[in-house]
CSV table of C-alpha atoms in Angstrom, one decimal:
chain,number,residue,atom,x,y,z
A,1333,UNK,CA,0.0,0.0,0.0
A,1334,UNK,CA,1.2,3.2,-1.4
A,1335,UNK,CA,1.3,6.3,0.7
A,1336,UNK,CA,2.6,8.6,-1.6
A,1337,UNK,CA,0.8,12.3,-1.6
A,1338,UNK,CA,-1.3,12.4,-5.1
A,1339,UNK,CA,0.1,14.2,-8.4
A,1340,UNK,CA,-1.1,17.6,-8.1
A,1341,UNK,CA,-1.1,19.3,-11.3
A,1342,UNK,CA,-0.9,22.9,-11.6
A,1343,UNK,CA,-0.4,26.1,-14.1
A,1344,UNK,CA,-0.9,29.8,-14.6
A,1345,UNK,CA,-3.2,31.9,-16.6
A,1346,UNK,CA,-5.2,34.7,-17.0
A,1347,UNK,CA,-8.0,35.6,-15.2
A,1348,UNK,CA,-11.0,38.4,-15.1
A,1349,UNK,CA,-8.9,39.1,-11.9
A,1350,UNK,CA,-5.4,39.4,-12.9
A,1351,UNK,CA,-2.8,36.6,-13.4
A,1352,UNK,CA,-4.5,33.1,-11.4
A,1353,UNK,CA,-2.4,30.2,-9.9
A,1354,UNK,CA,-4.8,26.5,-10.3
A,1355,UNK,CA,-3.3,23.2,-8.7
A,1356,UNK,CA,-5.6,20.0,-9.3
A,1357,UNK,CA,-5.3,16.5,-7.9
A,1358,UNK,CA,-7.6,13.7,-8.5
A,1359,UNK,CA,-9.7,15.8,-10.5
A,1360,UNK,CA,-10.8,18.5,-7.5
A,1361,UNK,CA,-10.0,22.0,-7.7
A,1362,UNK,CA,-7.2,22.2,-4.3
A,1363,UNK,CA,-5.7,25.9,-5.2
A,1364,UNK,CA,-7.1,28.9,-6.7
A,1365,UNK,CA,-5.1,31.9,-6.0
A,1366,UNK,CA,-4.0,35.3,-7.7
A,1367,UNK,CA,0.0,35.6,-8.3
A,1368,UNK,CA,1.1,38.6,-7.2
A,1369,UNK,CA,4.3,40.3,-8.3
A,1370,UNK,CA,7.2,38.6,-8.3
A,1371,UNK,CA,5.1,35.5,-6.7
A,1372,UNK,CA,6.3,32.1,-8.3
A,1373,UNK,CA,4.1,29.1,-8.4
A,1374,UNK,CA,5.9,26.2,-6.5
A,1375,UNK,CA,6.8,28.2,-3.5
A,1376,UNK,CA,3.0,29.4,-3.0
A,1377,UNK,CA,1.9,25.8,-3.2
A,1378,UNK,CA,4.3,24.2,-1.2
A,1379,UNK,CA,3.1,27.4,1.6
A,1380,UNK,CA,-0.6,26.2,0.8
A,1381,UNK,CA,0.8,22.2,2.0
A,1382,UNK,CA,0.2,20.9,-1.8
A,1383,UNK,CA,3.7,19.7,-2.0
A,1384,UNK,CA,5.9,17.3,-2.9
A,1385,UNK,CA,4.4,15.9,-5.8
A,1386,UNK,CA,4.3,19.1,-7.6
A,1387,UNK,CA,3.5,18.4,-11.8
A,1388,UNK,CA,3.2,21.7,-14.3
A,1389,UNK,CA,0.4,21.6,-16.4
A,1390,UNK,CA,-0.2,24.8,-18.0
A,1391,UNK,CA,-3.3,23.5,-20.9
A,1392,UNK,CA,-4.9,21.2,-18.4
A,1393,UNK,CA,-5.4,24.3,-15.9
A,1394,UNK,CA,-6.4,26.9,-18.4
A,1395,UNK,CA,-9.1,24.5,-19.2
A,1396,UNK,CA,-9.9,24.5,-15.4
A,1397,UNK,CA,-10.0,28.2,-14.9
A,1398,UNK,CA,-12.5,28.7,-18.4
A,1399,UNK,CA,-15.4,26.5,-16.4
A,1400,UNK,CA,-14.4,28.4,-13.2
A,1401,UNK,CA,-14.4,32.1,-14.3
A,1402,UNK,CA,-17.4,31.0,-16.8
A,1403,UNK,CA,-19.6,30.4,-13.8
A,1404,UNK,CA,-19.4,26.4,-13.8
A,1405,UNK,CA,-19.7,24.8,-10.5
A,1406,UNK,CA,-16.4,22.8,-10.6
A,1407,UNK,CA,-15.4,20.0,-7.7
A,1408,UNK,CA,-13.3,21.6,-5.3
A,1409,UNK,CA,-11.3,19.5,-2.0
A,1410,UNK,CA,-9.9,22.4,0.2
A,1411,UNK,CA,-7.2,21.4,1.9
A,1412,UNK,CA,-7.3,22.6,6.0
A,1413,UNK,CA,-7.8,22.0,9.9
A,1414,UNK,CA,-11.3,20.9,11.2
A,1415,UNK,CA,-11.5,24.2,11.6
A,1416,UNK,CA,-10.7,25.6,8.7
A,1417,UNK,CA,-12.8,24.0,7.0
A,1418,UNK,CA,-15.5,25.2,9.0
A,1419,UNK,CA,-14.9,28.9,8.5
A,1420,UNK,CA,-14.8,27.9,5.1
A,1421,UNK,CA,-17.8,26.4,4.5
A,1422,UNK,CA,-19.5,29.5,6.5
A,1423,UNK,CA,-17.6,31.7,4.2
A,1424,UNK,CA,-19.6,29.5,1.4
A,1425,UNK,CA,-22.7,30.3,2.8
A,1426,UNK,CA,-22.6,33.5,2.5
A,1427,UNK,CA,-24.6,35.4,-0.6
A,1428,UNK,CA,-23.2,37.4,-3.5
A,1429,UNK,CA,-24.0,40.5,-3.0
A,1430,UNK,CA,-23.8,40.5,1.1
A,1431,UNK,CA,-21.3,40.7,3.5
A,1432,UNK,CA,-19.9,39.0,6.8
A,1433,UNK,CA,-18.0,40.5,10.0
A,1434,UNK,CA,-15.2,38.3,10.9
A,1435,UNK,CA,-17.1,38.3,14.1
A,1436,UNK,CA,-19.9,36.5,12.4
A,1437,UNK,CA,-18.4,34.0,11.0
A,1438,UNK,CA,-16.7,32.9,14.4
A,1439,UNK,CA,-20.3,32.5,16.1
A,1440,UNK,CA,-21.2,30.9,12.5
A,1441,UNK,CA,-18.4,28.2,13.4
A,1442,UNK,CA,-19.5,28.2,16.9
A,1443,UNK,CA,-16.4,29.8,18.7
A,1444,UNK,CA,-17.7,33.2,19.1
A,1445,UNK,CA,-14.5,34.0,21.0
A,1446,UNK,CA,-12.0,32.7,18.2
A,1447,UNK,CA,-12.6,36.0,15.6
A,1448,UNK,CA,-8.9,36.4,15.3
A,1449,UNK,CA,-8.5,32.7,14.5
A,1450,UNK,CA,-11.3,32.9,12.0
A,1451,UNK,CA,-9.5,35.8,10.2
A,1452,UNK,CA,-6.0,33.7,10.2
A,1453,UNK,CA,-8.2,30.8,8.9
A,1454,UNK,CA,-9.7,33.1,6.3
A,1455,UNK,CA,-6.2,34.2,5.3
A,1456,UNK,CA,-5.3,30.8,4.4
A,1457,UNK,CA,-8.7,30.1,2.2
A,1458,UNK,CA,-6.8,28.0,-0.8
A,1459,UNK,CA,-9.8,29.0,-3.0
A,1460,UNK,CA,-10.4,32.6,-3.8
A,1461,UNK,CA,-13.4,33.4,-5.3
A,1462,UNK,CA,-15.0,29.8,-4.8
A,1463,UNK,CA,-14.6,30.3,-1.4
A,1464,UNK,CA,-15.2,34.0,-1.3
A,1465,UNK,CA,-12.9,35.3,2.0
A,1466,UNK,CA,-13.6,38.8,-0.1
A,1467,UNK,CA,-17.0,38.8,1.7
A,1468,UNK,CA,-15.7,39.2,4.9
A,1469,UNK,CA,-15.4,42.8,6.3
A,1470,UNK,CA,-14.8,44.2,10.1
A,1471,UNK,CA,-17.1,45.2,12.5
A,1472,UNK,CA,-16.3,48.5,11.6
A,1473,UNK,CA,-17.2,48.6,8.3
A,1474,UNK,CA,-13.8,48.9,6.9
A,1475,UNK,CA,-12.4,46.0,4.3
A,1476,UNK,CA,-9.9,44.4,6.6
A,1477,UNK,CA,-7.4,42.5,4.8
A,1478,UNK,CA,-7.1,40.5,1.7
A,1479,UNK,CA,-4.2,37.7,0.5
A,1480,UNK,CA,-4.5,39.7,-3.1
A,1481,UNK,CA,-4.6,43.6,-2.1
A,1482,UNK,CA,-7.7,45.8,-1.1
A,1483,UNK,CA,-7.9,46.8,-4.9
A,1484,UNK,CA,-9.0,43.5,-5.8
A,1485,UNK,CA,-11.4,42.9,-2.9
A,1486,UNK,CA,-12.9,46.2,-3.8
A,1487,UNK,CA,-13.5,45.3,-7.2
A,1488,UNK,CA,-14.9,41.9,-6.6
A,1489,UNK,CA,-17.4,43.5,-3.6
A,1490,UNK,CA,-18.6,46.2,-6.5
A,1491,UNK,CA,-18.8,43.3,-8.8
A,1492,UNK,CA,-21.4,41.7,-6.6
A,1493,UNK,CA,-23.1,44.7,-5.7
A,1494,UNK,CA,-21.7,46.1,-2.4
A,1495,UNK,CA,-20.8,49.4,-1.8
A,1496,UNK,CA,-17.1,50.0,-0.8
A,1497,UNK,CA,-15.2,52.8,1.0
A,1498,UNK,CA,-12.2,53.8,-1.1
């Protein structure tokens, strides 16, 4: 019996958002992510705990990012902590167009008292706009942070509908 981490294959491309970063393995979306500049692929997905069996596949995940940015609802398999994955499924639940304090989204999960965890757990969301961490604000009314830079966060709020301070 084999224990050996599954191939994940991954590539580059274009995006409505800017350059996008894809990783696949056994035919679930694992990464979705927006390259920054200067960001190289392999070192964010080894940070995201996809490595060591790392394969390029530059077609195969253009392919993948047409159905996503198309609107297709594509298989995804986040990889994460218990809890983790809880904040990401609340982050899930949450409707285009509307938002969520960090606050929440920690009495969503049931730890009302963990809203800094949340946001470290939202931080580390391995699929941006399938798992929309963008629609998660402070009390305050201000953005908060965002893995990609307020300009995109901005942009993908007022793409959905919700007003944003500059």
């Amino acid at each position: 019996m084999s224990l050996a981490s599954p191939t994940v294959n991954y590539g580059s491309t274009d995006s409505p958002y800017g350059p996008c970063l894809l990783a696949v393995s056994e035919d679930r979306l694992v990464y979705l992510g927006f390259l920054l500049p200067g960001e190289q692929a392999v070192p964010v997905l080894t940070a995201a705990g996809l490595g060591p069996a790392l394969t390029r596949d530059d077609k195969s995940t253009r392919c993948w990012a047409g159905r996503v940015f198309s609107g297709e609802a594509v298989p995804i398999a986040p990889r994460g902590t218990s809890f983790q994955l809880a904040v990401w499924d609340a982050l899930k639940a949450i409707p285009r167009g509307q938002t969520r304090t960090y606050s929440e989204i920690a009495h969503a999960v049931d730890r009302p008292l963990a809203t800094r965890a949340v946001g470290t757990a939202i931080g580390r969301n391995p699929l941006a706009w399938l798992i929309p961490c963008h629609r998660v604000i402070r009390r305050d009314g201000a953005l908060g942070g965002f893995r990609w830079g307020l300009p995109l966060k901005r942009r993908l709020l007022r793409e959905e509908g919700v007003p944003c301070p500059q």
